[in-house]
Coordinates of C-alpha atoms and ligand atoms in Angstrom, one line a residue:
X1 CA -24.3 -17.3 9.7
X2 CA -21.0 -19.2 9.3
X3 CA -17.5 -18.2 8.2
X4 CA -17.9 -14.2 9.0
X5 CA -14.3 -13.7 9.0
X6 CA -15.2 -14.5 5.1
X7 CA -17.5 -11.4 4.4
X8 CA -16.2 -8.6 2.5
X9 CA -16.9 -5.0 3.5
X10 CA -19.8 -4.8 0.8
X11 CA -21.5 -8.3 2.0
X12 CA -21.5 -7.1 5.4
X13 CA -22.6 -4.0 5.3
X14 CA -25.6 -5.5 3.7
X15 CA -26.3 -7.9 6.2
X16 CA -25.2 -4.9 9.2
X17 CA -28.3 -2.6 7.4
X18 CA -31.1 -5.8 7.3
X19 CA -30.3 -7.0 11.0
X20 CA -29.1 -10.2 10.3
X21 CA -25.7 -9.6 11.6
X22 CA -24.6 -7.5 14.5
X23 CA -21.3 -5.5 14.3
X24 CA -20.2 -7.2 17.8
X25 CA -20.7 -10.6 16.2
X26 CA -18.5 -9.7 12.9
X27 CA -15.9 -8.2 15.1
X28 CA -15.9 -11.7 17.4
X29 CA -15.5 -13.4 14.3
X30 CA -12.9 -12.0 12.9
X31 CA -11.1 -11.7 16.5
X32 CA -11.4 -15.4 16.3
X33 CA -9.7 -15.9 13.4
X34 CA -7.0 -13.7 14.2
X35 CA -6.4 -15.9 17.3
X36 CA -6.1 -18.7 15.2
X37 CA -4.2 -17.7 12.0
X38 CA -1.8 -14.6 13.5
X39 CA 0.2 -16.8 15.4
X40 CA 1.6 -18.3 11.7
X41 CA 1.2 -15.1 9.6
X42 CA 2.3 -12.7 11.9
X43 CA 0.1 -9.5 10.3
X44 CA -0.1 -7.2 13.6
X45 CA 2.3 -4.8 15.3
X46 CA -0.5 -3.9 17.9
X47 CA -3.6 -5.7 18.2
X48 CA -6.7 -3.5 19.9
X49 CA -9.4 -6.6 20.3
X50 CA -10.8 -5.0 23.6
X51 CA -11.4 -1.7 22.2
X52 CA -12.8 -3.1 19.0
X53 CA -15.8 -5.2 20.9
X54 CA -16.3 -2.3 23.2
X55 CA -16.7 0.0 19.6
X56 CA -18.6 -2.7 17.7
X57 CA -21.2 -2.7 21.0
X58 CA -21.7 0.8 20.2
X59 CA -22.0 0.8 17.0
X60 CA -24.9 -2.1 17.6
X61 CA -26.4 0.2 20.0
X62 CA -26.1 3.5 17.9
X63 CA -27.4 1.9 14.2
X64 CA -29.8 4.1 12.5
X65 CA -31.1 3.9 8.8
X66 CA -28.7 6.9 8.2
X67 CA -25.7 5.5 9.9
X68 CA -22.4 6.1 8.4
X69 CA -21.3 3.9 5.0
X70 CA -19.2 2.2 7.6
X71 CA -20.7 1.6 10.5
X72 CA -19.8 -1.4 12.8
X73 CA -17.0 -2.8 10.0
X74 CA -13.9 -3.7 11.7
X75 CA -10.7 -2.7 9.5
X76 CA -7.0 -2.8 10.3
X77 CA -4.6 0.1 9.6
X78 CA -0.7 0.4 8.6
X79 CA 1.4 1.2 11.6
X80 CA 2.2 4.4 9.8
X81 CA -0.6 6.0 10.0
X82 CA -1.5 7.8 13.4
X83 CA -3.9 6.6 15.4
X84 CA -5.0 9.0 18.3
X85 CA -3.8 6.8 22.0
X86 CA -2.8 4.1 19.9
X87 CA 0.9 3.3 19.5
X88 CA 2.4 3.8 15.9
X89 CA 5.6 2.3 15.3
X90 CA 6.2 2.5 11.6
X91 CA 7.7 -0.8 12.6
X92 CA 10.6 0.8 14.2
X93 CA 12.6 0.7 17.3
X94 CA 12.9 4.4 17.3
X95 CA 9.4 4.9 17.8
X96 CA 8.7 1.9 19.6
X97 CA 6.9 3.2 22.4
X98 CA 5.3 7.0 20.4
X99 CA 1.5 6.9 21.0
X100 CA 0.1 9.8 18.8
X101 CA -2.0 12.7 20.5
X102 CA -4.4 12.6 17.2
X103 CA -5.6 11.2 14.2
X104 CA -4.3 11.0 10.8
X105 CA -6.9 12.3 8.5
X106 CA -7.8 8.9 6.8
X107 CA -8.6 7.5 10.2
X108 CA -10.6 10.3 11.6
X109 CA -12.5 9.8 7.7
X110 CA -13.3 6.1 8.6
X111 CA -14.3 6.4 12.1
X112 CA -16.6 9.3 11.3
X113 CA -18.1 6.4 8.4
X114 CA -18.7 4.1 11.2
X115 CA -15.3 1.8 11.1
X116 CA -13.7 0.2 13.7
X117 CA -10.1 -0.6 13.8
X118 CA -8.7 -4.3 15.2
X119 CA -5.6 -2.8 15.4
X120 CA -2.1 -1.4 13.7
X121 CA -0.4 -3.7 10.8
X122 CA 3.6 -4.9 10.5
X123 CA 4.9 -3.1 7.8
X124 CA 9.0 -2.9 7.1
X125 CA 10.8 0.1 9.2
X126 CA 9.1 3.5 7.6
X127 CA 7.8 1.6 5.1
X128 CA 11.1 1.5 3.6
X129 CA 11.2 -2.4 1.8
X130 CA 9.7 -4.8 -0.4
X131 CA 9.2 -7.7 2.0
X132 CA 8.3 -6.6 5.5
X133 CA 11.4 -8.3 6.8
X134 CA 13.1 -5.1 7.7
X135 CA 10.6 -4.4 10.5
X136 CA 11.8 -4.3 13.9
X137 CA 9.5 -6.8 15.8
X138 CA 8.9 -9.4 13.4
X139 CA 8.6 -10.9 10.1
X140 CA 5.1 -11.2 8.1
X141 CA 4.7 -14.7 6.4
X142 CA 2.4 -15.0 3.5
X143 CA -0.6 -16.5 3.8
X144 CA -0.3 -18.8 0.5
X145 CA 3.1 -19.9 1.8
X146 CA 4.4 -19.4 5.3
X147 CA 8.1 -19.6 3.8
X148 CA 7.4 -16.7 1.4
X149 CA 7.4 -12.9 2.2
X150 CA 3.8 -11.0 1.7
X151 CA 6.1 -8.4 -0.3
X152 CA 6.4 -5.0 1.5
X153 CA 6.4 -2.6 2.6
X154 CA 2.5 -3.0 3.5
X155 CA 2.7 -6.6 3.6
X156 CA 0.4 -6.4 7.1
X157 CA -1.7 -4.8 5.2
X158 CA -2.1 -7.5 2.4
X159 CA -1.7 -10.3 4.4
X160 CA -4.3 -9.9 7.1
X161 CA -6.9 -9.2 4.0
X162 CA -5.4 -12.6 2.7
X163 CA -5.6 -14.7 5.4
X164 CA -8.8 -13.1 6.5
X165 CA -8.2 -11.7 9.7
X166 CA -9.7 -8.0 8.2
X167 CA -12.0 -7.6 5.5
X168 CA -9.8 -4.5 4.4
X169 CA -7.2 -2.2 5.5
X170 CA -5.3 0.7 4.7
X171 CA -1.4 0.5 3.5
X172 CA 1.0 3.3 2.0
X173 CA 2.5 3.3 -1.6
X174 CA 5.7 5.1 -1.8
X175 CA 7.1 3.1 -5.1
X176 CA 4.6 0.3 -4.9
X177 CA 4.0 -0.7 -1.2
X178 CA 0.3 -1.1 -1.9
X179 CA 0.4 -2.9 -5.4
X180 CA 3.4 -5.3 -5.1
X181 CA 2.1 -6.7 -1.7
X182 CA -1.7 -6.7 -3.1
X183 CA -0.1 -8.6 -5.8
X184 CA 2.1 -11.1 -3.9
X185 CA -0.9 -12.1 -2.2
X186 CA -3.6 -12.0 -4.0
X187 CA -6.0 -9.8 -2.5
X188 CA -6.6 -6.5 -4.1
X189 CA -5.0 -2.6 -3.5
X190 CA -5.2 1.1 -4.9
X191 CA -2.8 3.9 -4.9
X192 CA -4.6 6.8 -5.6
X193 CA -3.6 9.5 -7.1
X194 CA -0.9 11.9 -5.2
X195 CA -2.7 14.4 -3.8
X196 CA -6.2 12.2 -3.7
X197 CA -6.1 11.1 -0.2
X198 CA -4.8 13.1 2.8
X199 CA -1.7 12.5 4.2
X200 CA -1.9 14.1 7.1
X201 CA -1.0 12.6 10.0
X202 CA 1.0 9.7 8.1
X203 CA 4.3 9.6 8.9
X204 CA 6.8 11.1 5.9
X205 CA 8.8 8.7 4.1
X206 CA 9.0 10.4 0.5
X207 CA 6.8 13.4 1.0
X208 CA 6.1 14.0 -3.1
X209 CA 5.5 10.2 -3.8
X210 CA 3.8 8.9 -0.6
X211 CA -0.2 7.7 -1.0
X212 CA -2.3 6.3 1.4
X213 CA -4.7 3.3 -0.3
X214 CA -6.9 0.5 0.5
X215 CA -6.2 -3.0 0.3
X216 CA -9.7 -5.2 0.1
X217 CA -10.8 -8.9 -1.5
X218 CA -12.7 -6.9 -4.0
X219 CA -12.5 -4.0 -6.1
X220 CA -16.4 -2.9 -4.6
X221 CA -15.0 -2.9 -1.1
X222 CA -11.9 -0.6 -2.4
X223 CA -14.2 1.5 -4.2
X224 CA -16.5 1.9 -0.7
X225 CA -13.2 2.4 1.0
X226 CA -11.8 5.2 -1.0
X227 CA -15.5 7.1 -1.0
X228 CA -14.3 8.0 2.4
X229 CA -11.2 8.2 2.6
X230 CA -10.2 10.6 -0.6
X231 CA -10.8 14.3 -0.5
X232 CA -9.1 17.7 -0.1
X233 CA -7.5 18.3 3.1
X234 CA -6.8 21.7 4.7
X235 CA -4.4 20.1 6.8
X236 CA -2.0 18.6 4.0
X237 CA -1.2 21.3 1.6
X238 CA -0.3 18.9 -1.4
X239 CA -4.0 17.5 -0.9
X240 CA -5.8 18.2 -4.2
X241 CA -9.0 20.2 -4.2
X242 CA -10.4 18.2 -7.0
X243 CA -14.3 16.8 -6.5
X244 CA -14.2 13.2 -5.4
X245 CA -15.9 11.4 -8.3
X246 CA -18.6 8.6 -7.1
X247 CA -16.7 5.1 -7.2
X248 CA -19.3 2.9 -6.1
X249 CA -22.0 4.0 -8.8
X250 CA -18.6 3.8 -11.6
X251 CA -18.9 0.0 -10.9
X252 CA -21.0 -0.5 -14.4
X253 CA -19.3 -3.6 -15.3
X254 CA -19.1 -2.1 -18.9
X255 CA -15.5 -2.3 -20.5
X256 CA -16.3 -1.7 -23.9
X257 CA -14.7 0.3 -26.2
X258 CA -12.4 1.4 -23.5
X259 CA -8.9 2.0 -24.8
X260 CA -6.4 -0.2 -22.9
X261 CA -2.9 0.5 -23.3
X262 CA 0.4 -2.1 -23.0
X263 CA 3.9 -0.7 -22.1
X264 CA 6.2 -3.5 -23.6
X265 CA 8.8 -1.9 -21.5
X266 CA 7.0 -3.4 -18.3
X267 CA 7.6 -7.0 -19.2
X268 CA 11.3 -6.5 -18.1
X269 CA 14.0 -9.0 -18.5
X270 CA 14.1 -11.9 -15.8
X271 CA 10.4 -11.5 -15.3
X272 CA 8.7 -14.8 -14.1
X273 CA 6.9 -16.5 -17.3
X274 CA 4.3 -17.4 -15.6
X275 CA 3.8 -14.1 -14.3
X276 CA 4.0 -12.8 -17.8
X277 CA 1.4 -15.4 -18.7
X278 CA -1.1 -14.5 -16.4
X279 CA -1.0 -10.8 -16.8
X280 CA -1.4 -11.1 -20.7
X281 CA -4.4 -13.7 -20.4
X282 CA -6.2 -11.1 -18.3
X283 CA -5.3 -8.5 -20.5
X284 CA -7.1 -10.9 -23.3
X285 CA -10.3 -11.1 -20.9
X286 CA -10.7 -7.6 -21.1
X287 CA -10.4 -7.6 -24.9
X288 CA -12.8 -10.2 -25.4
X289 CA -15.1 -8.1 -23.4
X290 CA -14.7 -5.0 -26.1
X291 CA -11.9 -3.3 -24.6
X292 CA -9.6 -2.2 -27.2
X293 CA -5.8 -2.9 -26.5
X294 CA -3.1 -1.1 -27.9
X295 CA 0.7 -1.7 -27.5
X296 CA 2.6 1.0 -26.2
X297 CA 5.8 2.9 -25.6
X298 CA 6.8 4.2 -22.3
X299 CA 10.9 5.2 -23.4
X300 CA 12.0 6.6 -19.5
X301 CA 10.9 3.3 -18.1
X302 CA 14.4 2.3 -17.8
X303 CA 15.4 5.4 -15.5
X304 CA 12.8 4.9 -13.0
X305 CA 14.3 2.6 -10.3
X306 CA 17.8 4.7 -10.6
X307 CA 15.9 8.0 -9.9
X308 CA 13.6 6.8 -7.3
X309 CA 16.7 5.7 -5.3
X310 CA 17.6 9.1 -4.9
X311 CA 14.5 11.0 -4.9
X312 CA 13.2 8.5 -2.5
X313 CA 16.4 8.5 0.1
X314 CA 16.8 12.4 -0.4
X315 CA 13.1 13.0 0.9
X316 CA 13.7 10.2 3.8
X317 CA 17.0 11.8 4.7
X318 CA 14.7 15.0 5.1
X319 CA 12.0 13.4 7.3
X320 CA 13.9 11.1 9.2
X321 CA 15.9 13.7 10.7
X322 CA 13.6 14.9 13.4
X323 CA 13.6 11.4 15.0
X324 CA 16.4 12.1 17.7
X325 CA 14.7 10.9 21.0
X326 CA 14.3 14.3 22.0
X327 CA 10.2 14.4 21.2
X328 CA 9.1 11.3 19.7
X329 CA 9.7 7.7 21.4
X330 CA 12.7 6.4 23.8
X331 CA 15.8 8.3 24.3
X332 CA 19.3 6.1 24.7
X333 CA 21.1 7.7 27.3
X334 CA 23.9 9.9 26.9
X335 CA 27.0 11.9 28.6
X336 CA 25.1 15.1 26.2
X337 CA 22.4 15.7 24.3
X338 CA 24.7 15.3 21.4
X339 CA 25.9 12.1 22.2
X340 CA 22.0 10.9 23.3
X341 CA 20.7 12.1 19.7
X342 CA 23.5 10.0 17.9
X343 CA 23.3 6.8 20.0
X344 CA 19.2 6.7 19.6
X345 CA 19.4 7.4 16.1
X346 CA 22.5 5.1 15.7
X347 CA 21.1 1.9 17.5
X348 CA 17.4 2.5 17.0
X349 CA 17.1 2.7 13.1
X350 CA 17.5 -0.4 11.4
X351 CA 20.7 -1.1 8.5
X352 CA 18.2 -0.4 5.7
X353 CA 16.6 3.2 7.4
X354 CA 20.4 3.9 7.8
X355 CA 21.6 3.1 3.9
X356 CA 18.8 5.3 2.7
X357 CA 19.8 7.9 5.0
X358 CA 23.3 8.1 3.9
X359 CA 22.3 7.5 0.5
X360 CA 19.6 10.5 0.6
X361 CA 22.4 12.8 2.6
X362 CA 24.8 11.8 0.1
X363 CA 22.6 12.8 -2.8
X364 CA 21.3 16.1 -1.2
X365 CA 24.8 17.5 -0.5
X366 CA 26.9 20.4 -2.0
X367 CA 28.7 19.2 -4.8
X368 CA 26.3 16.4 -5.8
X369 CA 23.2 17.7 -5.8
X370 CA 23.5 18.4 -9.4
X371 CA 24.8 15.0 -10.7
X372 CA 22.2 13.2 -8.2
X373 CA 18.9 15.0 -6.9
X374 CA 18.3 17.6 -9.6
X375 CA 19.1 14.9 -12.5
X376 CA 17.2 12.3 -10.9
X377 CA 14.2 15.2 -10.6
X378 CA 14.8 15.7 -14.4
X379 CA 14.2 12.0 -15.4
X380 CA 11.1 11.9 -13.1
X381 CA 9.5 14.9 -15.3
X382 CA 10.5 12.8 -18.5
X383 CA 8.6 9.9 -16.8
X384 CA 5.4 12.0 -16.3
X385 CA 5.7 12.9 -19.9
X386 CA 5.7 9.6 -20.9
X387 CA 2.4 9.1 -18.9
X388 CA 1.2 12.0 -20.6
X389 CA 1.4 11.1 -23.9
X390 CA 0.6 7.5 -23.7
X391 CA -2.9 9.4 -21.7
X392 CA -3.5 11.3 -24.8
X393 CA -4.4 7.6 -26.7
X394 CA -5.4 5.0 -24.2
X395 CA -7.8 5.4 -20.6
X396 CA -6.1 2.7 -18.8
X397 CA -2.3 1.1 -18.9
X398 CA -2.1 -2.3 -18.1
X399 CA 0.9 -4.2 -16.8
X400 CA 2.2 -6.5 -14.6
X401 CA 2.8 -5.5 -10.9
X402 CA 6.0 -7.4 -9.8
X403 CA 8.5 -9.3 -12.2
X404 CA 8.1 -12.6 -9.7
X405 CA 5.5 -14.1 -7.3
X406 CA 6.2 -13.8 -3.5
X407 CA 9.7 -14.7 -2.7
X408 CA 11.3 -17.0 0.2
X409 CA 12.0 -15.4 3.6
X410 CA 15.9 -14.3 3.9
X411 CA 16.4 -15.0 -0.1
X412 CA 16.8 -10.9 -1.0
X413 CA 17.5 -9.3 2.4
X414 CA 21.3 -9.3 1.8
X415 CA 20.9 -8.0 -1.5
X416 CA 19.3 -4.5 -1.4
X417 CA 19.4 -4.3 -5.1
X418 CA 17.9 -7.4 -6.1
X419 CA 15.2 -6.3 -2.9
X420 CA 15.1 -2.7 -5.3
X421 CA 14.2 -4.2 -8.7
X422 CA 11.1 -6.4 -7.1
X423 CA 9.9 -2.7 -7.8
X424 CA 10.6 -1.9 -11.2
X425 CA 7.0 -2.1 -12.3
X426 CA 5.6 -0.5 -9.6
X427 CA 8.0 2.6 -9.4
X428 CA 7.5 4.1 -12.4
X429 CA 3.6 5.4 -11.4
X430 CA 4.5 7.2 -8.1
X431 CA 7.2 9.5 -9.8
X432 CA 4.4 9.9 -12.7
X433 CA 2.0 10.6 -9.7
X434 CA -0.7 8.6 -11.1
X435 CA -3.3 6.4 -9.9
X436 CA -2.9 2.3 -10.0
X437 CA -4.7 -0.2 -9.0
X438 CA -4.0 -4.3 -8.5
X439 CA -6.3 -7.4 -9.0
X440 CA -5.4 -10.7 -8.6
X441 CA -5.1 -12.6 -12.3
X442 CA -3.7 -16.0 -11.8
X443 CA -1.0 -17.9 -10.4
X444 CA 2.2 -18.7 -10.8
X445 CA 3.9 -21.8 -9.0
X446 CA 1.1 -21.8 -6.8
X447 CA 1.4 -18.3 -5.9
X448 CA -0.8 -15.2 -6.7
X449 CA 0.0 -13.0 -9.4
X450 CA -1.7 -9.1 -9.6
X451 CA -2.7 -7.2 -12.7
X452 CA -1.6 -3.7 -12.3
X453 CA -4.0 -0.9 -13.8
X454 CA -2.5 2.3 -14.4
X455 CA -4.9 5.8 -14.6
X456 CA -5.0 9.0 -15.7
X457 CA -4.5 12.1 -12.7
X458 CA -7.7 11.3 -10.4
X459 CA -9.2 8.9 -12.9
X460 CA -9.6 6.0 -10.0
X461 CA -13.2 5.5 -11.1
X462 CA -12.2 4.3 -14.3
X463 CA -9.9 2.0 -12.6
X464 CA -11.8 0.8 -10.4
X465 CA -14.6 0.1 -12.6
X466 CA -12.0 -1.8 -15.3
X467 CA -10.8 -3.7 -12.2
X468 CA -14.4 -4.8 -10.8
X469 CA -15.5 -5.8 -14.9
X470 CA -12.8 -8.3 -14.2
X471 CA -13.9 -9.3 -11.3
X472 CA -17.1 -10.1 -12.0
X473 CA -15.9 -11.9 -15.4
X474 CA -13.0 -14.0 -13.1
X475 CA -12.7 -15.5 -9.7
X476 CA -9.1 -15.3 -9.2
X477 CA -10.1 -13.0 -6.1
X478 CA -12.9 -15.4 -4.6
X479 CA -9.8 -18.1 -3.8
X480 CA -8.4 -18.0 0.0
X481 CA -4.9 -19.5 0.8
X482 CA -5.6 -23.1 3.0
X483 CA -4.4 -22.2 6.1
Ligands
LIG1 N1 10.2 -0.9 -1.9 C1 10.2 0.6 -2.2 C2 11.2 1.2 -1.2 O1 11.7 0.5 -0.4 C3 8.9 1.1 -2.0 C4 8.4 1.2 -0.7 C5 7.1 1.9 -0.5 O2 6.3 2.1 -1.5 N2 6.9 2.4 0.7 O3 11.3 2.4 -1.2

């Protein structure tokens, strides 16, 4: 077999099951292709090659006609999501050198399905960005143009998926660091539902908005992805005991009659026509297939981005406080403790992990928690309403994901707010809580463009089946950058 590195998680597993493909021989594949495309796209924190050919051996060896849905499929993880003797970073120089004792709950999931991991992805510092340029070792270049950002903050995550060097991996969504990324370059990625999929043993950055999802070339391979990863989990008390539906056999392919929802309120001023273009032709594809589509009213939109900037940075104020250099990673040394706490915190988070910091402290404190937190926590239940009743006349929403296509390296870093509104569209669904998930629909300049589909509470499956009707009706997914 040629081109391995190509396979997606479904194709292989085929081949894995019939013998015509050992796990050893993916994983050399795909090792390959790392070596010769990560030098230029830059997707890794912490590559585990070794360890993956040693696991894919054993997988070889261990195959049995029961094996796990997984077995001897090399994926590639978020470097904020614990990985038991591997080092997790959360792209920061504060935990530069933390190597977790265990396993968050996803991973333990996939290994116990047969997965092995090729290592931990860039991502920007506690996944706090749009563009992965605030991580501390490096930048991630997008595959379709080494000049442009993958988007952030799981833009690892997208672009190894992109440029092939993982058939799928797992990123967080916090305000949209699954979909934008997914979006800006072109592969595809799901944010459950809060509560869907464990987060125990990822790292806190907003603790009531943070998801862990899939990124994959196809909505199948998402769908095979989150059968094992969702589930309630005793160890994360805001994991939902709600029965995990079955995604793959929700692939029907069948749109019809399906009521499809369109906020106007998403195509937002200064959005990128051709962005607007794409979305709204494969909005028509799914209406020529018998969907119905509706327009629609989502008021609150507006209010979003203003209250996720404080819900968001009050929570990470929270979370971020027990990094001190006392337990977790290297210690600056100090005349006291004191002083050792305040010189690792002060020159080992980054200027953007600092603003939110201030910002969330600022927001939490006597005297403006009022005016800040508790208003910005009444706007979020006006946003959830607004779900609600748009839920109570369509099944899906569909949008666009970000108002542009992948912008230039440097061109937003200086601005944090024009770096906040490549968000707007994406926002919105984790204060909401809901499920949304991105497929690729066109381009624009060249450069990818995602559809976003917005769900109802634990209503992936219907998601993912509207998203793989596309798929099989388009083949904006099927294109790889030239790199
Ligand atoms: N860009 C948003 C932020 O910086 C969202 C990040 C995320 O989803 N983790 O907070």
């Amino acid at each position: 077999m040629t081109d391995l590195h190509t396979l997606t998680v479904a194709a292989a597993r085929v081949a894995l099951a019939a013998g015509t493909l050992s796990s050893y021989e993916l994983t050399e594949a795909l090792l390959a292709r790392i070596q010769a495309v990560e030098p230029r796209v830059r997707a890794f924190i912490t590559l585990t090659g070794e360890q993956a050919l040693a696991e894919a051996r054993a997988a070889d060896a261990t195959r049995r006609p029961d094996s796990g849905p997984l077995h001897g499929i090399p994926l590639a993880i978020k470097d904020v999501i614990c990985t038991n003797g591997v080092r997790t970073t959360c792209g920061s120089a504060i935990l530069e050198t933390f190597v977790p004792p265990y396993d968050a709950t996803v991973v333990s999931r996939l290994k116990a399905a047969g997965a092995i991991s090729l290592g931990k992805l860039n991502c920007d510092e506690f996944a706090m960005g749009s563009s992965t340029e605030t991580s501390a070792f490096h930048i991630t270049r997008n595959p379709w143009d080494l000049e442009r950002v993958p988007g952030g903050s799981s833009g690892g995550s997208a672009a190894a998926v992109a440029a092939l060097m993982a058939p799928a991996s797992l990123g967080t969504d916090t305000g949209g660091s699954i979909r934008q990324p997914a979006a800006l370059c072109g592969v595809s990625g799901l944010k459950p539902t809060y509560g869907r999929v464990s987060r125990f043993g990822l790292v806190a950055y907003g603790s009531s908005l943070d998801q862990i999802g899939p990124f994959a070339r196809t909505v199948e391979d998402l769908a095979l992805l989150m059968q094992v990863i969702a589930g309630h989990d005793p160890r994360d008390g805001t994991s939902a005991p709600v029965p995990v539906a079955d995604y793959c056999a929700a692939l029907s392919g069948e749109v019809r009659g399906l009521r499809i929802g369109v906020p106007g309120e998403y195509f937002v001023e200064g959005m990128e026509p051709g962005v607007e273009q794409a979305t709204r032709e494969a909005i028509a594809v799914l209406r020529a297939q018998g969907a119905e589509v509706v327009e629609l009213s989502l008021p609150h939109t507006r209010y979003a981005l203003p209250a996720y900037y404080i819900i968001a940075p009050a929570e990470a104020s929270a979370n971020l406080a027990r990094f001190d250099g006392v337990r977790y990673g290297p210690r600056e040394p100090g005349e006291s403790m004191w002083d050792e706490i305040e010189l690792t915190r002060g020159r080992r988070f980054g200027p953007e992990v600092r603003r939110r910091i201030m910002l969330g402290t600022y927001a939490l404190s006597a005297g403006y928690y009022d005016a800040y937190y508790k208003r910005a926590q009444q706007v979020r239940t006006l946003i959830k309403r607004d779900f609600d009743a748009a839920f109570a006349h369509v099944d899906v929403i569909a949008a666009p994901t970000s108002p542009t296509v992948a912008f230039k390296v440097g061109e937003k870093l200086d601005n944090p707010i024009a770096m906040y509104l490549s968000d707007v569209c994406t926002l919105p669904i984790n204060l909401a809580g809901v499920p949304s998930l991105v497929v690729p629909c066109g381009f624009s300049q060249g450069l990818p463009v995602g559809l976003q589909l917005i769900g109802r509470p634990f209503d992936e499956a219907t998601l993912l089946r509207v998203g793989d009707a596309y798929q099989r009706l388009t083949d904006w997914h099927t294109r790889y950058p030239a790199l």
